PDB file of C-alpha atoms in Angstrom:
ATOM      1  CA  MET A   1      17.069  32.499 -48.259  1.00 46.00           C
ATOM      2  CA  VAL A   2      15.567  28.831 -48.339  1.00 44.00           C
ATOM      3  CA  LYS A   3      13.759  27.484 -51.970  1.00 47.00           C
ATOM      4  CA  LYS A   4      10.168  27.087 -51.408  1.00 45.00           C
ATOM      5  CA  SER A   5      10.854  23.147 -52.579  1.00 47.00           C
ATOM      6  CA  ALA A   6      13.353  22.881 -49.539  1.00 46.00           C
ATOM      7  CA  ARG A   7      11.658  24.652 -47.685  1.00 47.00           C
ATOM      8  CA  ASN A   8       8.280  22.166 -47.811  1.00 47.00           C
ATOM      9  CA  PHE A   9      10.497  19.154 -47.523  1.00 43.00           C
ATOM     10  CA  ILE A  10      12.066  21.060 -44.061  1.00 42.00           C
ATOM     11  CA  PHE A  11       8.168  21.165 -43.423  1.00 40.00           C
ATOM     12  CA  SER A  12       7.119  17.489 -44.369  1.00 43.00           C
ATOM     13  CA  LEU A  13      10.328  16.227 -41.787  1.00 43.00           C
ATOM     14  CA  VAL A  14       9.082  18.120 -39.184  1.00 40.00           C
ATOM     15  CA  GLY A  15       5.529  16.869 -39.773  1.00 41.00           C
ATOM     16  CA  ILE A  16       6.620  13.122 -40.021  1.00 38.00           C
ATOM     17  CA  PHE A  17       8.740  13.930 -37.095  1.00 41.00           C
ATOM     18  CA  LEU A  18       5.604  15.440 -35.367  1.00 37.00           C
ATOM     19  CA  VAL A  19       3.621  12.596 -35.881  1.00 36.00           C
ATOM     20  CA  ALA A  20       6.299   9.915 -34.905  1.00 37.00           C
ATOM     21  CA  ILE A  21       6.484  11.497 -31.474  1.00 37.00           C
ATOM     22  CA  SER A  22       2.618  11.545 -30.987  1.00 40.00           C
ATOM     23  CA  THR A  23       2.099   8.026 -32.131  1.00 43.00           C
ATOM     24  CA  PRO A  24       2.165   5.205 -29.244  1.00 50.00           C
ATOM     25  CA  SER A  25       5.231   2.768 -29.839  1.00 57.00           C
ATOM     26  CA  PHE A  26       3.148  -0.445 -29.845  1.00 67.00           C
ATOM     27  CA  ALA A  27       4.627  -3.561 -30.595  1.00 62.00           C
ATOM     28  CA  ALA A  28       1.398  -4.565 -31.858  1.00 57.00           C
ATOM     29  CA  GLN A  29       1.207  -7.159 -34.605  1.00 71.00           C
ATOM     30  CA  GLU A  30      -2.132  -5.726 -36.647  1.00 86.00           C
ATOM     31  CA  PRO A  31      -4.064  -2.132 -36.901  1.00 92.00           C
ATOM     32  CA  PHE A  32      -5.813  -1.182 -33.902  1.00 93.00           C
ATOM     33  CA  ASP A  33      -9.564  -1.063 -35.713  1.00 92.00           C
ATOM     34  CA  GLN A  34      -9.001  -4.293 -36.692  1.00 94.00           C
ATOM     35  CA  TRP A  35      -7.418  -5.740 -33.698  1.00 96.00           C
ATOM     36  CA  LEU A  36     -10.657  -4.161 -31.575  1.00 97.00           C
ATOM     37  CA  PRO A  37     -13.651  -5.831 -33.393  1.00 97.00           C
ATOM     38  CA  LYS A  38     -11.866  -9.499 -32.704  1.00 97.00           C
ATOM     39  CA  LEU A  39     -11.623  -8.416 -29.230  1.00 97.00           C
ATOM     40  CA  LYS A  40     -15.359  -7.134 -28.883  1.00 98.00           C
ATOM     41  CA  ALA A  41     -16.285 -10.806 -30.515  1.00 98.00           C
ATOM     42  CA  GLU A  42     -13.979 -12.670 -27.757  1.00 98.00           C
ATOM     43  CA  ALA A  43     -16.025 -10.990 -25.197  1.00 98.00           C
ATOM     44  CA  ARG A  44     -19.111 -11.767 -26.885  1.00 98.00           C
ATOM     45  CA  GLU A  45     -18.266 -15.228 -26.952  1.00 97.00           C
ATOM     46  CA  ASN A  46     -17.386 -14.866 -23.360  1.00 97.00           C
ATOM     47  CA  GLY A  47     -20.481 -14.468 -22.274  1.00 97.00           C
ATOM     48  CA  ILE A  48     -20.513 -10.037 -21.901  1.00 98.00           C
ATOM     49  CA  SER A  49     -23.737  -8.327 -23.085  1.00 98.00           C
ATOM     50  CA  GLN A  50     -23.666  -6.322 -25.989  1.00 98.00           C
ATOM     51  CA  ALA A  51     -24.708  -3.159 -24.246  1.00 98.00           C
ATOM     52  CA  THR A  52     -21.317  -3.542 -22.158  1.00 98.00           C
ATOM     53  CA  ILE A  53     -19.144  -3.875 -24.961  1.00 98.00           C
ATOM     54  CA  ASP A  54     -20.615  -0.898 -26.586  1.00 98.00           C
ATOM     55  CA  GLU A  55     -20.400   1.320 -22.941  1.00 98.00           C
ATOM     56  CA  ALA A  56     -17.042   0.237 -23.053  1.00 98.00           C
ATOM     57  CA  PHE A  57     -15.249   0.432 -25.999  1.00 98.00           C
ATOM     58  CA  ALA A  58     -17.180   3.539 -27.196  1.00 96.00           C
ATOM     59  CA  ASN A  59     -14.618   6.102 -25.865  1.00 95.00           C
ATOM     60  CA  VAL A  60     -11.660   3.910 -25.812  1.00 96.00           C
ATOM     61  CA  LYS A  61      -8.054   5.349 -25.942  1.00 94.00           C
ATOM     62  CA  LEU A  62      -4.891   3.876 -26.156  1.00 95.00           C
ATOM     63  CA  ILE A  63      -2.688   5.788 -23.646  1.00 93.00           C
ATOM     64  CA  GLU A  64       1.309   5.657 -24.380  1.00 92.00           C
ATOM     65  CA  LYS A  65       2.178   6.142 -21.270  1.00 93.00           C
ATOM     66  CA  VAL A  66       0.576   3.030 -20.247  1.00 94.00           C
ATOM     67  CA  VAL A  67       2.846   1.260 -22.412  1.00 91.00           C
ATOM     68  CA  LYS A  68       6.108   3.973 -21.037  1.00 90.00           C
ATOM     69  CA  LEU A  69       5.616   2.325 -17.575  1.00 89.00           C
ATOM     70  CA  ASP A  70       5.402  -0.953 -18.544  1.00 87.00           C
ATOM     71  CA  ARG A  71       8.626  -1.005 -20.656  1.00 82.00           C
ATOM     72  CA  LYS A  72      10.337   0.589 -17.584  1.00 76.00           C
ATOM     73  CA  GLN A  73      12.075  -1.655 -15.924  1.00 54.00           C
ATOM     74  CA  PRO A  74      12.250  -0.979 -11.736  1.00 52.00           C
ATOM     75  CA  GLU A  75      15.502  -0.382 -10.694  1.00 52.00           C
ATOM     76  CA  THR A  76      16.240  -0.392  -6.832  1.00 56.00           C
ATOM     77  CA  VAL A  77      18.031   2.570  -5.998  1.00 65.00           C
ATOM     78  CA  GLN A  78      16.977   2.867  -2.255  1.00 79.00           C
ATOM     79  CA  THR A  79      18.958   0.834   0.090  1.00 87.00           C
ATOM     80  CA  PHE A  80      16.404  -1.144   1.607  1.00 89.00           C
ATOM     81  CA  GLN A  81      16.680   1.272   4.790  1.00 90.00           C
ATOM     82  CA  GLU A  82      15.764   4.371   2.645  1.00 90.00           C
ATOM     83  CA  TYR A  83      12.887   1.988   1.406  1.00 90.00           C
ATOM     84  CA  MET A  84      11.647   1.462   4.427  1.00 91.00           C
ATOM     85  CA  ALA A  85      12.046   5.147   5.592  1.00 91.00           C
ATOM     86  CA  GLN A  86      10.220   6.293   2.562  1.00 90.00           C
ATOM     87  CA  ARG A  87       7.150   3.865   2.597  1.00 90.00           C
ATOM     88  CA  LEU A  88       6.909   3.939   6.357  1.00 94.00           C
ATOM     89  CA  PRO A  89       6.500   6.980   7.791  1.00 95.00           C
ATOM     90  CA  LYS A  90       5.394   8.020  11.104  1.00 96.00           C
ATOM     91  CA  SER A  91       2.548   9.839   9.819  1.00 97.00           C
ATOM     92  CA  LEU A  92       1.505   5.980   7.670  1.00 97.00           C
ATOM     93  CA  VAL A  93       2.025   4.547  11.114  1.00 97.00           C
ATOM     94  CA  ASP A  94      -0.414   7.418  13.427  1.00 98.00           C
ATOM     95  CA  SER A  95      -2.935   6.833  10.168  1.00 98.00           C
ATOM     96  CA  GLY A  96      -3.010   3.196  10.199  1.00 98.00           C
ATOM     97  CA  LYS A  97      -3.093   3.080  14.398  1.00 98.00           C
ATOM     98  CA  ALA A  98      -5.739   5.428  13.956  1.00 98.00           C
ATOM     99  CA  MET A  99      -8.035   3.721  11.177  1.00 98.00           C
ATOM    100  CA  LEU A 100      -7.694   0.071  12.915  1.00 98.00           C
ATOM    101  CA  ASN A 101      -9.658   2.298  16.061  1.00 98.00           C
ATOM    102  CA  GLN A 102     -12.214   3.980  13.745  1.00 98.00           C
ATOM    103  CA  ASN A 103     -12.635   0.590  11.833  1.00 98.00           C
ATOM    104  CA  ARG A 104     -12.121  -1.748  14.917  1.00 98.00           C
ATOM    105  CA  ALA A 105     -15.711  -3.250  15.046  1.00 98.00           C
ATOM    106  CA  LEU A 106     -15.945  -4.050  11.431  1.00 98.00           C
ATOM    107  CA  LEU A 107     -12.153  -5.209  11.117  1.00 98.00           C
ATOM    108  CA  GLU A 108     -12.737  -7.679  13.938  1.00 98.00           C
ATOM    109  CA  GLU A 109     -15.840  -9.073  12.574  1.00 98.00           C
ATOM    110  CA  VAL A 110     -14.013  -9.313   9.315  1.00 98.00           C
ATOM    111  CA  GLY A 111     -10.861 -10.995  11.212  1.00 98.00           C
ATOM    112  CA  ARG A 112     -12.895 -13.313  12.099  1.00 97.00           C
ATOM    113  CA  LYS A 113     -14.800 -14.615   9.619  1.00 98.00           C
ATOM    114  CA  PHE A 114     -11.792 -14.872   7.365  1.00 98.00           C
ATOM    115  CA  GLY A 115      -9.344 -15.539   9.876  1.00 98.00           C
ATOM    116  CA  VAL A 116      -7.030 -12.782   9.413  1.00 98.00           C
ATOM    117  CA  GLN A 117      -5.657 -10.259  12.530  1.00 98.00           C
ATOM    118  CA  PRO A 118      -7.150  -6.711  11.598  1.00 98.00           C
ATOM    119  CA  ARG A 119      -3.881  -5.506  11.541  1.00 98.00           C
ATOM    120  CA  PHE A 120      -2.448  -6.920   8.521  1.00 98.00           C
ATOM    121  CA  ILE A 121      -5.478  -5.891   6.658  1.00 98.00           C
ATOM    122  CA  VAL A 122      -5.318  -2.248   7.758  1.00 98.00           C
ATOM    123  CA  ALA A 123      -1.221  -2.485   6.766  1.00 98.00           C
ATOM    124  CA  LEU A 124      -2.371  -3.973   3.291  1.00 98.00           C
ATOM    125  CA  TRP A 125      -4.592  -0.943   2.393  1.00 98.00           C
ATOM    126  CA  GLY A 126      -1.950   1.655   4.342  1.00 98.00           C
ATOM    127  CA  VAL A 127       1.212   0.340   2.434  1.00 97.00           C
ATOM    128  CA  GLU A 128      -0.875  -0.256  -1.096  1.00 97.00           C
ATOM    129  CA  THR A 129      -3.219   2.919  -1.271  1.00 97.00           C
ATOM    130  CA  ARG A 130      -2.045   4.868   1.810  1.00 97.00           C
ATOM    131  CA  TYR A 131      -5.578   3.612   3.152  1.00 98.00           C
ATOM    132  CA  GLY A 132      -7.477   5.143   0.551  1.00 96.00           C
ATOM    133  CA  LYS A 133      -6.201   8.003  -0.709  1.00 96.00           C
ATOM    134  CA  TYR A 134      -4.185   6.850  -3.996  1.00 95.00           C
ATOM    135  CA  THR A 135      -6.543   4.380  -6.449  1.00 95.00           C
ATOM    136  CA  GLY A 136      -5.204   5.647  -9.033  1.00 95.00           C
ATOM    137  CA  GLY A 137      -6.457   7.619 -12.234  1.00 94.00           C
ATOM    138  CA  PHE A 138      -6.574   6.109 -14.833  1.00 96.00           C
ATOM    139  CA  SER A 139      -9.125   3.578 -16.909  1.00 97.00           C
ATOM    140  CA  VAL A 140      -9.042   0.820 -15.947  1.00 98.00           C
ATOM    141  CA  ILE A 141     -10.847  -0.175 -19.452  1.00 98.00           C
ATOM    142  CA  ASP A 142      -8.252   1.836 -21.185  1.00 98.00           C
ATOM    143  CA  ALA A 143      -5.268   1.059 -19.863  1.00 97.00           C
ATOM    144  CA  LEU A 144      -6.070  -2.730 -20.165  1.00 98.00           C
ATOM    145  CA  THR A 145      -6.852  -2.190 -23.727  1.00 98.00           C
ATOM    146  CA  THR A 146      -3.454  -0.644 -24.058  1.00 96.00           C
ATOM    147  CA  LEU A 147      -2.075  -3.533 -23.098  1.00 96.00           C
ATOM    148  CA  ALA A 148      -3.929  -6.180 -24.429  1.00 96.00           C
ATOM    149  CA  TYR A 149      -3.118  -4.559 -27.821  1.00 95.00           C
ATOM    150  CA  ASP A 150       0.756  -4.283 -27.156  1.00 92.00           C
ATOM    151  CA  ASN A 151       2.736  -7.313 -27.700  1.00 83.00           C
ATOM    152  CA  ARG A 152       4.484  -7.403 -24.559  1.00 86.00           C
ATOM    153  CA  ARG A 153       2.559  -9.243 -22.541  1.00 90.00           C
ATOM    154  CA  ALA A 154      -0.829  -9.196 -24.554  1.00 93.00           C
ATOM    155  CA  ALA A 155      -2.213 -12.698 -23.673  1.00 95.00           C
ATOM    156  CA  TYR A 156      -2.090 -11.845 -19.527  1.00 96.00           C
ATOM    157  CA  PHE A 157      -3.668  -8.246 -19.831  1.00 97.00           C
ATOM    158  CA  ARG A 158      -6.357  -9.963 -22.758  1.00 97.00           C
ATOM    159  CA  LYS A 159      -7.135 -12.069 -20.176  1.00 98.00           C
ATOM    160  CA  GLU A 160      -7.300  -9.216 -17.062  1.00 98.00           C
ATOM    161  CA  LEU A 161      -9.385  -7.211 -19.973  1.00 98.00           C
ATOM    162  CA  LEU A 162     -11.876  -9.822 -20.540  1.00 98.00           C
ATOM    163  CA  LEU A 163     -12.844  -9.992 -16.644  1.00 98.00           C
ATOM    164  CA  ALA A 164     -13.137  -6.338 -16.804  1.00 98.00           C
ATOM    165  CA  LEU A 165     -15.395  -6.428 -18.815  1.00 98.00           C
ATOM    166  CA  LYS A 166     -17.139  -9.253 -16.674  1.00 98.00           C
ATOM    167  CA  ILE A 167     -17.026  -6.915 -13.674  1.00 97.00           C
ATOM    168  CA  LEU A 168     -18.707  -4.038 -15.290  1.00 97.00           C
ATOM    169  CA  ASP A 169     -21.269  -6.382 -17.201  1.00 97.00           C
ATOM    170  CA  GLU A 170     -21.920  -7.928 -13.243  1.00 96.00           C
ATOM    171  CA  ASN A 171     -23.193  -3.906 -12.391  1.00 95.00           C
ATOM    172  CA  HIS A 172     -20.297  -4.372  -9.516  1.00 95.00           C
ATOM    173  CA  ILE A 173     -18.784  -0.670 -10.626  1.00 96.00           C
ATOM    174  CA  ALA A 174     -20.019   1.503 -13.040  1.00 96.00           C
ATOM    175  CA  LEU A 175     -17.789   2.475 -16.124  1.00 97.00           C
ATOM    176  CA  ALA A 176     -16.921   5.543 -15.243  1.00 96.00           C
ATOM    177  CA  ASP A 177     -15.980   4.794 -11.903  1.00 96.00           C
ATOM    178  CA  MET A 178     -13.752   1.821 -12.395  1.00 96.00           C
ATOM    179  CA  LYS A 179     -10.579   3.795 -12.329  1.00 95.00           C
ATOM    180  CA  GLY A 180      -7.303   2.398 -11.333  1.00 95.00           C
ATOM    181  CA  SER A 181      -3.632   2.072 -11.665  1.00 96.00           C
ATOM    182  CA  TRP A 182      -1.315   1.936 -15.371  1.00 96.00           C
ATOM    183  CA  ALA A 183      -1.343  -1.683 -15.256  1.00 95.00           C
ATOM    184  CA  GLY A 184      -4.980  -1.932 -14.137  1.00 97.00           C
ATOM    185  CA  ALA A 185      -5.405  -2.434  -9.932  1.00 97.00           C
ATOM    186  CA  MET A 186      -8.447  -1.376  -9.311  1.00 96.00           C
ATOM    187  CA  GLY A 187      -9.542  -0.052  -5.974  1.00 96.00           C
ATOM    188  CA  GLN A 188      -8.176   0.657  -2.790  1.00 97.00           C
ATOM    189  CA  SER A 189      -6.841  -3.073  -2.687  1.00 95.00           C
ATOM    190  CA  GLN A 190      -5.838  -2.587  -5.791  1.00 97.00           C
ATOM    191  CA  PHE A 191      -6.739  -5.999  -7.362  1.00 97.00           C
ATOM    192  CA  MET A 192      -6.319  -7.019 -10.811  1.00 97.00           C
ATOM    193  CA  PRO A 193      -9.589  -8.015 -12.394  1.00 98.00           C
ATOM    194  CA  SER A 194      -8.517 -12.009 -11.834  1.00 98.00           C
ATOM    195  CA  SER A 195      -7.574 -10.805  -8.187  1.00 97.00           C
ATOM    196  CA  PHE A 196     -11.538  -9.276  -7.691  1.00 98.00           C
ATOM    197  CA  VAL A 197     -12.867 -12.251  -9.483  1.00 97.00           C
ATOM    198  CA  ASN A 198     -11.088 -15.058  -7.400  1.00 97.00           C
ATOM    199  CA  PHE A 199     -11.164 -13.076  -4.189  1.00 98.00           C
ATOM    200  CA  ALA A 200     -13.726  -9.931  -3.649  1.00 98.00           C
ATOM    201  CA  VAL A 201     -16.580 -10.083  -1.594  1.00 97.00           C
ATOM    202  CA  ASP A 202     -19.755  -8.372  -1.332  1.00 97.00           C
ATOM    203  CA  HIS A 203     -19.583  -8.412   2.509  1.00 98.00           C
ATOM    204  CA  ASP A 204     -22.231  -5.186   3.267  1.00 96.00           C
ATOM    205  CA  GLU A 205     -24.445  -7.857   0.988  1.00 96.00           C
ATOM    206  CA  ASP A 206     -25.323  -5.051  -0.953  1.00 95.00           C
ATOM    207  CA  GLY A 207     -25.237  -7.011  -4.527  1.00 94.00           C
ATOM    208  CA  ARG A 208     -22.428  -5.293  -5.079  1.00 94.00           C
ATOM    209  CA  ARG A 209     -18.664  -6.124  -4.168  1.00 96.00           C
ATOM    210  CA  ASP A 210     -17.422  -2.237  -3.975  1.00 96.00           C
ATOM    211  CA  ILE A 211     -13.371  -2.400  -3.904  1.00 97.00           C
ATOM    212  CA  TRP A 212     -13.469   1.529  -4.471  1.00 95.00           C
ATOM    213  CA  THR A 213     -15.758   2.844  -1.766  1.00 95.00           C
ATOM    214  CA  THR A 214     -17.134   0.175   0.343  1.00 97.00           C
ATOM    215  CA  LYS A 215     -14.612  -0.433   3.530  1.00 98.00           C
ATOM    216  CA  ALA A 216     -16.566  -3.774   4.322  1.00 98.00           C
ATOM    217  CA  ASP A 217     -15.887  -5.043   1.090  1.00 98.00           C
ATOM    218  CA  VAL A 218     -12.484  -3.778   0.921  1.00 98.00           C
ATOM    219  CA  PHE A 219     -11.316  -5.048   4.264  1.00 98.00           C
ATOM    220  CA  ALA A 220     -13.301  -8.308   3.534  1.00 98.00           C
ATOM    221  CA  SER A 221     -11.548  -9.026  -0.046  1.00 98.00           C
ATOM    222  CA  ALA A 222      -8.052  -8.111   1.151  1.00 98.00           C
ATOM    223  CA  ALA A 223      -8.801 -10.848   4.195  1.00 98.00           C
ATOM    224  CA  ASN A 224     -10.563 -13.529   1.848  1.00 98.00           C
ATOM    225  CA  TYR A 225      -7.551 -13.142  -0.654  1.00 98.00           C
ATOM    226  CA  LEU A 226      -5.048 -13.529   2.426  1.00 98.00           C
ATOM    227  CA  SER A 227      -6.898 -16.324   3.512  1.00 98.00           C
ATOM    228  CA  GLN A 228      -7.724 -18.330   0.617  1.00 98.00           C
ATOM    229  CA  SER A 229      -4.006 -18.054  -0.094  1.00 98.00           C
ATOM    230  CA  GLY A 230      -2.349 -20.187   3.478  1.00 97.00           C
ATOM    231  CA  TRP A 231      -2.966 -17.178   5.759  1.00 98.00           C
ATOM    232  CA  LYS A 232      -2.227 -18.485   9.512  1.00 97.00           C
ATOM    233  CA  TYR A 233      -4.159 -16.284  12.229  1.00 96.00           C
ATOM    234  CA  ASP A 234      -2.388 -17.671  15.068  1.00 95.00           C
ATOM    235  CA  GLN A 235       0.955 -16.836  13.897  1.00 96.00           C
ATOM    236  CA  THR A 236       2.900 -13.463  12.695  1.00 96.00           C
ATOM    237  CA  TRP A 237       4.850 -12.758   9.314  1.00 98.00           C
ATOM    238  CA  GLY A 238       8.479 -13.043  10.804  1.00 97.00           C
ATOM    239  CA  ARG A 239      11.026 -10.650  12.640  1.00 96.00           C
ATOM    240  CA  GLU A 240      14.503  -9.128  12.312  1.00 97.00           C
ATOM    241  CA  VAL A 241      17.582 -11.667  13.449  1.00 97.00           C
ATOM    242  CA  ARG A 242      21.082 -11.226  13.937  1.00 97.00           C
ATOM    243  CA  LEU A 243      23.524 -14.149  12.859  1.00 97.00           C
ATOM    244  CA  PRO A 244      26.664 -14.881  14.345  1.00 96.00           C
ATOM    245  CA  LYS A 245      30.163 -14.254  13.051  1.00 93.00           C
ATOM    246  CA  ASP A 246      31.035 -16.723  10.259  1.00 92.00           C
ATOM    247  CA  PHE A 247      27.321 -18.065   9.537  1.00 96.00           C
ATOM    248  CA  ASP A 248      27.065 -19.703   6.672  1.00 96.00           C
ATOM    249  CA  LEU A 249      25.427 -17.732   4.250  1.00 95.00           C
ATOM    250  CA  SER A 250      24.559 -20.041   2.064  1.00 96.00           C
ATOM    251  CA  LEU A 251      21.378 -20.675   4.570  1.00 97.00           C
ATOM    252  CA  VAL A 252      19.716 -17.536   3.909  1.00 97.00           C
ATOM    253  CA  ASP A 253      17.358 -18.730   1.555  1.00 96.00           C
ATOM    254  CA  LEU A 254      13.717 -18.760   1.549  1.00 96.00           C
ATOM    255  CA  LYS A 255      13.617 -22.049  -0.254  1.00 96.00           C
ATOM    256  CA  ILE A 256      15.711 -23.182   2.751  1.00 97.00           C
ATOM    257  CA  ALA A 257      13.116 -24.023   6.218  1.00 97.00           C
ATOM    258  CA  LYS A 258      13.801 -25.117   9.646  1.00 97.00           C
ATOM    259  CA  PRO A 259      12.144 -24.921  12.687  1.00 96.00           C
ATOM    260  CA  MET A 260      13.152 -22.435  15.311  1.00 96.00           C
ATOM    261  CA  ASP A 261      15.164 -24.691  17.776  1.00 95.00           C
ATOM    262  CA  GLU A 262      17.385 -25.505  14.530  1.00 97.00           C
ATOM    263  CA  TRP A 263      17.958 -21.827  14.098  1.00 97.00           C
ATOM    264  CA  GLU A 264      18.844 -21.212  17.380  1.00 96.00           C
ATOM    265  CA  THR A 265      21.465 -24.158  17.352  1.00 97.00           C
ATOM    266  CA  LEU A 266      23.205 -22.150  14.548  1.00 97.00           C
ATOM    267  CA  GLY A 267      23.441 -18.997  16.488  1.00 97.00           C
ATOM    268  CA  VAL A 268      20.823 -17.537  15.188  1.00 98.00           C
ATOM    269  CA  THR A 269      19.215 -14.382  17.649  1.00 97.00           C
ATOM    270  CA  LYS A 270      16.794 -12.134  17.959  1.00 97.00           C
ATOM    271  CA  ALA A 271      18.047  -8.283  16.908  1.00 95.00           C
ATOM    272  CA  ASP A 272      18.426  -7.849  20.002  1.00 96.00           C
ATOM    273  CA  GLY A 273      20.480 -10.842  21.249  1.00 96.00           C
ATOM    274  CA  SER A 274      18.167 -12.292  23.303  1.00 96.00           C
ATOM    275  CA  PRO A 275      16.976 -15.954  22.267  1.00 96.00           C
ATOM    276  CA  LEU A 276      14.041 -17.006  19.503  1.00 95.00           C
ATOM    277  CA  PRO A 277      10.823 -17.556  21.179  1.00 93.00           C
ATOM    278  CA  SER A 278      10.348 -20.798  21.624  1.00 90.00           C
ATOM    279  CA  ARG A 279       7.314 -22.017  19.471  1.00 92.00           C
ATOM    280  CA  GLN A 280       8.865 -23.993  17.006  1.00 91.00           C
ATOM    281  CA  LEU A 281       7.322 -22.034  13.986  1.00 94.00           C
ATOM    282  CA  VAL A 282       8.992 -23.390  10.853  1.00 97.00           C
ATOM    283  CA  GLY A 283      10.897 -20.161   9.243  1.00 97.00           C
ATOM    284  CA  SER A 284      13.255 -18.927   6.099  1.00 98.00           C
ATOM    285  CA  LEU A 285      16.341 -16.679   6.458  1.00 98.00           C
ATOM    286  CA  VAL A 286      15.372 -13.572   4.374  1.00 97.00           C
ATOM    287  CA  GLN A 287      18.177 -10.966   3.479  1.00 95.00           C
ATOM    288  CA  PRO A 288      16.976  -8.103   1.537  1.00 91.00           C
ATOM    289  CA  LYS A 289      18.878  -6.706  -1.815  1.00 86.00           C
ATOM    290  CA  GLY A 290      20.709  -3.592  -0.764  1.00 79.00           C
ATOM    291  CA  GLY A 291      19.972  -4.538   2.851  1.00 78.00           C
ATOM    292  CA  ASN A 292      23.590  -4.039   3.962  1.00 82.00           C
ATOM    293  CA  GLY A 293      23.011  -7.390   5.359  1.00 89.00           C
ATOM    294  CA  GLN A 294      20.061  -6.593   7.657  1.00 94.00           C
ATOM    295  CA  THR A 295      18.269  -9.785   8.140  1.00 97.00           C
ATOM    296  CA  PHE A 296      15.117 -11.481   8.504  1.00 98.00           C
ATOM    297  CA  LEU A 297      13.839 -14.615   9.802  1.00 98.00           C
ATOM    298  CA  VAL A 298      10.095 -15.095   8.399  1.00 98.00           C
ATOM    299  CA  TYR A 299       7.230 -17.598   8.688  1.00 98.00           C
ATOM    300  CA  ASN A 300       4.264 -18.541   6.697  1.00 97.00           C
ATOM    301  CA  ASN A 301       2.886 -15.486   6.398  1.00 98.00           C
ATOM    302  CA  TYR A 302       5.828 -13.371   5.093  1.00 98.00           C
ATOM    303  CA  ARG A 303       5.212 -16.064   2.067  1.00 98.00           C
ATOM    304  CA  THR A 304       1.303 -15.257   1.494  1.00 98.00           C
ATOM    305  CA  ILE A 305       2.340 -11.888   0.922  1.00 98.00           C
ATOM    306  CA  LEU A 306       4.527 -12.530  -1.361  1.00 97.00           C
ATOM    307  CA  LYS A 307       1.435 -14.141  -3.444  1.00 96.00           C
ATOM    308  CA  TRP A 308      -0.026 -10.702  -3.265  1.00 96.00           C
ATOM    309  CA  ASN A 309       3.160  -8.932  -4.348  1.00 94.00           C
ATOM    310  CA  ARG A 310       6.398 -10.686  -5.508  1.00 92.00           C
ATOM    311  CA  SER A 311       8.032  -8.120  -4.256  1.00 91.00           C
ATOM    312  CA  THR A 312      10.460  -8.865  -0.689  1.00 93.00           C
ATOM    313  CA  TYR A 313      10.481  -4.814  -0.032  1.00 93.00           C
ATOM    314  CA  PHE A 314       6.588  -4.839  -0.470  1.00 94.00           C
ATOM    315  CA  ALA A 315       5.917  -8.183   1.832  1.00 96.00           C
ATOM    316  CA  MET A 316       8.766  -6.636   4.290  1.00 96.00           C
ATOM    317  CA  SER A 317       6.961  -3.039   4.447  1.00 96.00           C
ATOM    318  CA  VAL A 318       3.416  -4.423   5.252  1.00 98.00           C
ATOM    319  CA  GLY A 319       4.954  -7.129   7.537  1.00 98.00           C
ATOM    320  CA  GLN A 320       7.115  -3.995   9.201  1.00 97.00           C
ATOM    321  CA  LEU A 321       3.401  -2.146   9.339  1.00 98.00           C
ATOM    322  CA  ALA A 322       1.477  -4.102  10.982  1.00 98.00           C
ATOM    323  CA  ASP A 323       3.733  -4.807  13.511  1.00 97.00           C
ATOM    324  CA  LEU A 324       4.436  -0.835  14.134  1.00 97.00           C
ATOM    325  CA  ILE A 325       0.607  -0.713  14.541  1.00 97.00           C
ATOM    326  CA  GLY A 326      -0.278  -3.210  16.173  1.00 96.00           C
ATOM    327  CA  ASP A 327      -3.091  -2.950  18.056  1.00 93.00           C
ATOM    328  CA  GLY A 328      -4.289   0.742  17.888  1.00 87.00           C
TER     329      GLY A 328
END
């Protein structure tokens, strides 16, 4: 029979354990109830109204899952070919064609205004949120508050949080509707608050930049991002190529750029073995990690997509989806 004192000791240990596993493992330097007033004061100093601050933080919550997701180091467990097959199923291509056709007039209007081909606007929309179906269910304020409080990348997320408050203060979205990813990326274009502030567009001129529900604003904002980042309307993103035997693989480097005729002199051809295009675009050779040597000759617009997301796999998926969507 367990003595009462021993039983109480065991219960105490269990209680400590339960508290430990239910408390977020933040790397913060001070208690949250001391940290939050300082953030609110900074928001006021940045011109955010007291009403917006009060509403945004009235029921703010720290989300342990957000910290866990931020801690998780991404590892490529798929080959490039497996990734592309999973990310670009036929259903996504078919939906992309349908979306381009359904929204053709608007996409062409936006494309002319910002100098971005409609198929690339649709491809980004498809890769980011499956054409608006999956935009994230986290409260952007809760997620960014969590990441700003956690010290791993506190300075970056504190800036994003203050910009998110600015977006609320300008009435572009209601607090309850400000949903996004665990990292605070928002809407159908998955803009961080800084991207929203810099690139979001009120294309329908209703006084709000709505990347959550208004297609005109979603398309124009994505196109404006690309345009402001160096997009070339008269160019594509790249193409798969074939390298000759004994090719100097040190030339496969995004930092090395050559015009088309120089690559052709080195024996580079299209994937089917036919000559490269005669137009003298400047390109670089890229072999995606885990791609078993599959090689692409990429141009300026590929580099622009990388400004949106630094992932090679992401940029390749956008480019290839745009090619598969074509003109609908």
